[in-house]
mmCIF file of C-alpha atoms in Angstrom:
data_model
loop_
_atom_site.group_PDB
_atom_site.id
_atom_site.type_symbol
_atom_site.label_atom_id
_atom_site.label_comp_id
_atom_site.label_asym_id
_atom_site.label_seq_id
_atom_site.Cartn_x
_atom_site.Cartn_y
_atom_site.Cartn_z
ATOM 1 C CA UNK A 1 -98.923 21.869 -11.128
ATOM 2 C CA UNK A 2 -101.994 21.317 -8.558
ATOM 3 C CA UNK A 3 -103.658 24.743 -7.310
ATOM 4 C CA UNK A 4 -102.599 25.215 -3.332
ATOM 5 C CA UNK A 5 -104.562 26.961 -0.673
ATOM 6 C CA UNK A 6 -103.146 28.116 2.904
ATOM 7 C CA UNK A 7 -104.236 30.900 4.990
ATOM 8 C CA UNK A 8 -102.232 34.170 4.368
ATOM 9 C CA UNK A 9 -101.090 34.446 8.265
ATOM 10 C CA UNK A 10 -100.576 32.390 11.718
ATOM 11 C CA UNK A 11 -99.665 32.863 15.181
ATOM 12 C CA UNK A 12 -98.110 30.560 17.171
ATOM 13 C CA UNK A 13 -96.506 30.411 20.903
ATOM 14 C CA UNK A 14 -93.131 29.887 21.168
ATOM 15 C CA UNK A 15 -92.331 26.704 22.418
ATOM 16 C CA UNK A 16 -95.957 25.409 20.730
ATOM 17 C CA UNK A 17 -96.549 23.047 17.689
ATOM 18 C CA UNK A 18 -97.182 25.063 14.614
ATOM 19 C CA UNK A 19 -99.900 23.362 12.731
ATOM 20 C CA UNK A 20 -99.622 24.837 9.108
ATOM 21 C CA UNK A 21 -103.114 23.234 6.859
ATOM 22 C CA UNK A 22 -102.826 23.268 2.809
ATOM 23 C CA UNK A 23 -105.635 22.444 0.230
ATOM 24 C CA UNK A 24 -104.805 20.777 -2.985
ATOM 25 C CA UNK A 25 -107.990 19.211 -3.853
ATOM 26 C CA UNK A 26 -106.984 18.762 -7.929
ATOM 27 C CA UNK A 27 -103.359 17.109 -6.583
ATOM 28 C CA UNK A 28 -102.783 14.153 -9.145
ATOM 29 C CA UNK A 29 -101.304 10.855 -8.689
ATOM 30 C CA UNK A 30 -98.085 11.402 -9.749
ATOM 31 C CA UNK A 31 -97.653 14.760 -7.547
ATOM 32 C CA UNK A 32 -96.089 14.906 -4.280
ATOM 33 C CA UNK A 33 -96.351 17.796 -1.773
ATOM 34 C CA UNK A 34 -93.947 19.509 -1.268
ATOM 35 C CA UNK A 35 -93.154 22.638 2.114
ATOM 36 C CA UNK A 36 -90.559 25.457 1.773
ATOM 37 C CA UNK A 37 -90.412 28.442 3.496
ATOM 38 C CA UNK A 38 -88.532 31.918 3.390
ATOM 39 C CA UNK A 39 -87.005 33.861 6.377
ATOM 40 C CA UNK A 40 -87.284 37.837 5.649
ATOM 41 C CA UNK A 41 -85.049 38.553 3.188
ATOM 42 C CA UNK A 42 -83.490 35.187 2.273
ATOM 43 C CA UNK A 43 -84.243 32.638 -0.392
ATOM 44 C CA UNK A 44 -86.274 30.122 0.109
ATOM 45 C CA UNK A 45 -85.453 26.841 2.210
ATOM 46 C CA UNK A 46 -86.803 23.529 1.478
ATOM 47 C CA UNK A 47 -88.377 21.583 4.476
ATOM 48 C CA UNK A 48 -90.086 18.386 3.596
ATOM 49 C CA UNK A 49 -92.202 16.770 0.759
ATOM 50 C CA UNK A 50 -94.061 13.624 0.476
ATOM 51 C CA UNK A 51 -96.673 11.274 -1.424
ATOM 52 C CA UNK A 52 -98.993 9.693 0.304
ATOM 53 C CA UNK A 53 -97.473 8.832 3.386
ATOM 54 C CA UNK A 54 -96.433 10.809 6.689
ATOM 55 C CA UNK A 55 -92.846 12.283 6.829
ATOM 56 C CA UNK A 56 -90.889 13.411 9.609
ATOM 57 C CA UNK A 57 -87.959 15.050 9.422
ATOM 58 C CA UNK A 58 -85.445 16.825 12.234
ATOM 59 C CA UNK A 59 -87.432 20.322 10.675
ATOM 60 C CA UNK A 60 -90.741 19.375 10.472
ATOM 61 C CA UNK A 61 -93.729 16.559 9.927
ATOM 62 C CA UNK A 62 -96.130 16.449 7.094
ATOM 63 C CA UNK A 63 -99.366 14.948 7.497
ATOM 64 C CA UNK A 64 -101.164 13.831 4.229
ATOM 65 C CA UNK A 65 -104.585 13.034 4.485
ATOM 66 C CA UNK A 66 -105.909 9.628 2.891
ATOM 67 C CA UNK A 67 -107.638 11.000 0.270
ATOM 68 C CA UNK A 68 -104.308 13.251 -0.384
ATOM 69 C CA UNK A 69 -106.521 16.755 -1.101
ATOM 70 C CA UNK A 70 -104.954 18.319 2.223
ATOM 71 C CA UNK A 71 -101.768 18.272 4.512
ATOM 72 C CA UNK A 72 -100.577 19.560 7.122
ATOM 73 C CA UNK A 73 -96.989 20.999 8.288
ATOM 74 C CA UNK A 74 -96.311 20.680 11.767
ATOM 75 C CA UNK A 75 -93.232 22.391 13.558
ATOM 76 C CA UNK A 76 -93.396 20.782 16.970
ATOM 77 C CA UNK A 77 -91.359 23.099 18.866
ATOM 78 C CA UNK A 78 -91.920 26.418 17.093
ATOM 79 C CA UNK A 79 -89.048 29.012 17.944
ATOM 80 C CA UNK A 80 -88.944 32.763 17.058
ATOM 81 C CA UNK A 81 -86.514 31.675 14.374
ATOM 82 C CA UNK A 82 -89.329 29.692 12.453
ATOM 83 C CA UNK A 83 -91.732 32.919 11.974
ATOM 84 C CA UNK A 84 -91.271 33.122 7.964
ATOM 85 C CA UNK A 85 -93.275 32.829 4.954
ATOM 86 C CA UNK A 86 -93.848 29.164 4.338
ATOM 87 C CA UNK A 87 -95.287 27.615 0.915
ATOM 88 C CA UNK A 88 -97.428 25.004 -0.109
ATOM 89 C CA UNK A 89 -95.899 23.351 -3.455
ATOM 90 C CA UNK A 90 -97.787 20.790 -5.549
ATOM 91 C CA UNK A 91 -95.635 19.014 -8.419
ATOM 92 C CA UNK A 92 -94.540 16.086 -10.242
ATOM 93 C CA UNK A 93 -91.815 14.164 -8.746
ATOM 94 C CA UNK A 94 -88.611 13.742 -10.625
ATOM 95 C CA UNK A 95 -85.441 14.979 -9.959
ATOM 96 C CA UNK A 96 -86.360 18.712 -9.431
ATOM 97 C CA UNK A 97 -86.759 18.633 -13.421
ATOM 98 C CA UNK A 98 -89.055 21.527 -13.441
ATOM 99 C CA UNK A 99 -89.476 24.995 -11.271
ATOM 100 C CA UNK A 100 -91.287 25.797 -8.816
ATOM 101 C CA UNK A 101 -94.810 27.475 -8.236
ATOM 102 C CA UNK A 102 -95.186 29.345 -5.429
ATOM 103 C CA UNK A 103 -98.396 30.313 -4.288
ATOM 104 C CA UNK A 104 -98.830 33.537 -1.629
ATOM 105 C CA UNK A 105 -97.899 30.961 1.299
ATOM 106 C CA UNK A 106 -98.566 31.517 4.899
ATOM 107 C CA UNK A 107 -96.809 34.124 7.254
ATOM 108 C CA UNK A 108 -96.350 32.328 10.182
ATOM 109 C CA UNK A 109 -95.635 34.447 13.114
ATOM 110 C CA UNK A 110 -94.244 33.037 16.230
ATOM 111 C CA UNK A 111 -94.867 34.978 19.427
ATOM 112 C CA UNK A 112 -92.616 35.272 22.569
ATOM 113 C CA UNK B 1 -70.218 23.536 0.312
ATOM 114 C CA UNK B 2 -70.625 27.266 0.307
ATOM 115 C CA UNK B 3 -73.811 27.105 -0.900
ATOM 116 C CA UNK B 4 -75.264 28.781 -4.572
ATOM 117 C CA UNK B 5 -73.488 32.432 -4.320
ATOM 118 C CA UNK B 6 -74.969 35.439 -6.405
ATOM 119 C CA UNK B 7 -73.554 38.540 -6.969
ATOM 120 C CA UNK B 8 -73.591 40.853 -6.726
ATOM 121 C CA UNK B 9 -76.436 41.426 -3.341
ATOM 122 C CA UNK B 10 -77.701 44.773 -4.481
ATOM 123 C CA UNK B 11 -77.547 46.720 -7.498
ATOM 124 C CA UNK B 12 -78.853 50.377 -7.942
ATOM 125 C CA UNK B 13 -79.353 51.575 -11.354
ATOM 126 C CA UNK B 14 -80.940 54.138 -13.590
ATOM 127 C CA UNK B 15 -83.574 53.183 -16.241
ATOM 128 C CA UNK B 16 -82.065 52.761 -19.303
ATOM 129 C CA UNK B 17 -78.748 50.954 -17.992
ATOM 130 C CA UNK B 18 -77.796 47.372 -18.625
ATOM 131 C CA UNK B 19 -77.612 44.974 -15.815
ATOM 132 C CA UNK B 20 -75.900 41.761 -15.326
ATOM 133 C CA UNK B 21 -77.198 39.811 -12.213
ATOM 134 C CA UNK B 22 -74.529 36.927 -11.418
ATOM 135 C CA UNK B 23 -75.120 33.290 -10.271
ATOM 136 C CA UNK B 24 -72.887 30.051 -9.121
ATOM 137 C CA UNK B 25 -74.679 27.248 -8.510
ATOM 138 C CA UNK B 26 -74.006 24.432 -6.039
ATOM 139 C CA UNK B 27 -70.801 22.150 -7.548
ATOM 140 C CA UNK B 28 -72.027 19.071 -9.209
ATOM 141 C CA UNK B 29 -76.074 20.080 -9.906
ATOM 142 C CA UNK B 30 -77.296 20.154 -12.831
ATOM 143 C CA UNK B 31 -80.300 22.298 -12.956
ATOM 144 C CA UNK B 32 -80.459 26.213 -12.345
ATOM 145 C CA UNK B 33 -83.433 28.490 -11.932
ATOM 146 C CA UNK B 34 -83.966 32.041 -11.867
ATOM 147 C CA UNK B 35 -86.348 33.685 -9.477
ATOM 148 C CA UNK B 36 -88.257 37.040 -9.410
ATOM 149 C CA UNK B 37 -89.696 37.998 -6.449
ATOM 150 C CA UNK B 38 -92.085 41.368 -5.718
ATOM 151 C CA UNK B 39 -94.562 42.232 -3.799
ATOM 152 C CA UNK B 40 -97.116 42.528 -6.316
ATOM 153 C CA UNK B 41 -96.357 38.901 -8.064
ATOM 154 C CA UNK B 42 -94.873 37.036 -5.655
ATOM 155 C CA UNK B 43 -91.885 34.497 -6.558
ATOM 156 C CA UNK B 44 -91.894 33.797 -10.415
ATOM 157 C CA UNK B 45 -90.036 31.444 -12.425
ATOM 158 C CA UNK B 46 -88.042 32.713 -15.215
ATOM 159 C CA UNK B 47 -85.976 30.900 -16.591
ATOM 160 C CA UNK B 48 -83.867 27.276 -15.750
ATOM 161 C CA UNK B 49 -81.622 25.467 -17.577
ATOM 162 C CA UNK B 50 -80.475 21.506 -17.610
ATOM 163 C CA UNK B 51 -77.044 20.857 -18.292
ATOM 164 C CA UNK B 52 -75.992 24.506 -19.490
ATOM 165 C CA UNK B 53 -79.475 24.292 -21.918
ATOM 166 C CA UNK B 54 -82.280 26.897 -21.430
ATOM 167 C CA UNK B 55 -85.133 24.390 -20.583
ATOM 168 C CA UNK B 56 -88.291 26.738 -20.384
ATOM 169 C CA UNK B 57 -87.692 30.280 -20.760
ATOM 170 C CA UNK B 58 -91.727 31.176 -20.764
ATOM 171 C CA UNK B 59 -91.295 33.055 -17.582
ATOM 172 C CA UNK B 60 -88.970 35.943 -18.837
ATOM 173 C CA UNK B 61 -91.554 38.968 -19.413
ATOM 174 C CA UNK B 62 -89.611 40.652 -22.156
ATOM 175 C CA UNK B 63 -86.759 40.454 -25.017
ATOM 176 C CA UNK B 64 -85.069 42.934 -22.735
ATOM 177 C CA UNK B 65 -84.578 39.984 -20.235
ATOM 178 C CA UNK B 66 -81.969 37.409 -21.386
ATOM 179 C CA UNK B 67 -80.176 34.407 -19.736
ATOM 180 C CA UNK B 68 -77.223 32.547 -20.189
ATOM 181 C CA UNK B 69 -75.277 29.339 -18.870
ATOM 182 C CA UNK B 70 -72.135 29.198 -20.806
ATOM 183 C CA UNK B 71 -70.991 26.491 -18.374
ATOM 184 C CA UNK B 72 -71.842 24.541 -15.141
ATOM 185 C CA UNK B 73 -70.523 26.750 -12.293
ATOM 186 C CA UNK B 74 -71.935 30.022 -14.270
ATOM 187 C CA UNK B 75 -75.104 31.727 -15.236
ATOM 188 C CA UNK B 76 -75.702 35.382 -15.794
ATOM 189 C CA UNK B 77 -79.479 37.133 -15.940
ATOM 190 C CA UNK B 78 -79.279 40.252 -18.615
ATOM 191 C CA UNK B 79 -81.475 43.403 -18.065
ATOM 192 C CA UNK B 80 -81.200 45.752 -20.569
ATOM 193 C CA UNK B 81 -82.681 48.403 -21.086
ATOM 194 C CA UNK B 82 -83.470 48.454 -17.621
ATOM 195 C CA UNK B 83 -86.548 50.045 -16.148
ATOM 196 C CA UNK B 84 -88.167 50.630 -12.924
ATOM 197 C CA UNK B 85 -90.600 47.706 -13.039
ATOM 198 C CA UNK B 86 -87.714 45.404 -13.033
ATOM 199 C CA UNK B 87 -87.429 46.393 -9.537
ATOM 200 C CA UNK B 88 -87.068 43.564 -7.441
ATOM 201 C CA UNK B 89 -84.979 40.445 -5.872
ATOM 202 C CA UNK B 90 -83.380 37.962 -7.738
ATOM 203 C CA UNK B 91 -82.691 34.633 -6.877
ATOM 204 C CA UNK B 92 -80.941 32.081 -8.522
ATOM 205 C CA UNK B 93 -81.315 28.248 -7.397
ATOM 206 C CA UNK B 94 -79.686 24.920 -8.217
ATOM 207 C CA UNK B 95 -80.541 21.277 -8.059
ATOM 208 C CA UNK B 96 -79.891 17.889 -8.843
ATOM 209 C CA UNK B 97 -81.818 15.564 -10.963
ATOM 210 C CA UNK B 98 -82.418 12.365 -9.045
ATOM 211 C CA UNK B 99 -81.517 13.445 -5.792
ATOM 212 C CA UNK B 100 -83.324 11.837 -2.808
ATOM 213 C CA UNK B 101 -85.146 15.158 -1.789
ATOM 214 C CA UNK B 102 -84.936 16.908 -5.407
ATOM 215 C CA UNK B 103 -84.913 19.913 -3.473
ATOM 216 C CA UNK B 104 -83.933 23.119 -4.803
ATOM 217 C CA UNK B 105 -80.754 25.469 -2.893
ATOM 218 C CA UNK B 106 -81.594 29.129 -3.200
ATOM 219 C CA UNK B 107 -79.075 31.866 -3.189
ATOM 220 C CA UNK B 108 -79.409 34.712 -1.340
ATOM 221 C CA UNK B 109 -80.756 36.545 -4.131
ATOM 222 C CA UNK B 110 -79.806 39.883 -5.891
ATOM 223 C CA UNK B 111 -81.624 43.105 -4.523
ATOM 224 C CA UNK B 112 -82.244 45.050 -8.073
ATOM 225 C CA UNK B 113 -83.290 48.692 -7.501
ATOM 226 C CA UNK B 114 -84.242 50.727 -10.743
ATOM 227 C CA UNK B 115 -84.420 54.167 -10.684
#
């Protein structure tokens, strides 16, 4: 799997759009992106993923750029109940054929 | 569905004990993974299995870690001997090949406490 880079923490407003940015600059064709994240002391919860395109889920959005070596999550209503760990996966689509990767993610903290 | 369940949530031990970390996946999927998680590593892949088979087992660190699936609603994760660096949570995690998200269900992982 592609390398990921995100910023170890965040603040965020309550209320504001979370803007969460991820390099992959060595992301191959066949590799999609892929967001979880983990609330203290749970597992991890998947969010979105995509190719190429934008997605948009009732969670989240993910931006891809063109060239596809950085996206970015966005959480357009952040609550307090979003402040968690999230991760930046690169990997081959497929079925969920193969584990996952995690890098040290982001701490997003949302503030009252 | 109630979700993948583990058991048991947290397990105290002394070093030198055997320990048998517990996992039901999701009804119907047909992958499982097993999780470490520390501080100092982060969350590493162990072990998953396809259909009951061990897949890729190049993430357990030692013999004295073993795995088994002897069918689709079970898997167990084998620590013996225990010792303190095994100190850490567990998860376990199923999924489903071909799915639209192939997205991966975590449990609520195992808290494993070595003494």
């Amino acid at each position: 799997d592609a390398k990921t880079t995100q910023p170890p923490s965040m603040d965020c407003a309550e209320g504001r759009a979370a803007n969460l940015p991820c390099n992959h600059s060595t992301i191959s064709g066949n590799e999609y992106v892929y967001w979880y994240r983990q609330i203290h002391s749970q597992g991890p919860q998947y969010i979105i993923h995509g190719l190429k395109n934008n997605e948009t889920n009732e969670m989240a959005s993910l931006i891809i750029t063109e060239d596809r070596k950085s996206s970015t999550l966005i959480l357009p209503h952040a609550t307090l109940r979003d402040t968690a760990v999230y991760y930046c996966i690169v990997r081959v689509g497929g079925g969920g054929a193969d584990g996952l990767t995690f890098g040290k993610g982001t701490h997003l903290i949302i503030q009252p | 569905d109630a979700g993948v369940i583990q058991s048991p949530r947290h397990e105290v031990t002394e070093m030198g004990q055997e320990v048998t970390l517990r996992c039901k996946p999701i009804s119907g999927h047909d992958y499982l993974f097993w999780y470490r998680q520390t501080m100092m590593r982060g969350l590493e892949l162990l072990i998953y299995f396809n259909n009951n088979v061990p897949i890729d087992d190049s993430g357990m660190p030692e013999d004295r870690f073993s795995a088994k699936m002897p069918n689709a609603s079970f898997s167990t994760l084998k620590i013996q001997p225990s010792e303190p660096r095994d100190s850490a949570v567990y998860f376990c995690a199923s999924s489903l090949w071909g799915s639209s998200y192939n997205e991966q269900f975590f449990g609520p992982g195992t808290r494993l406490t070595v003494l």
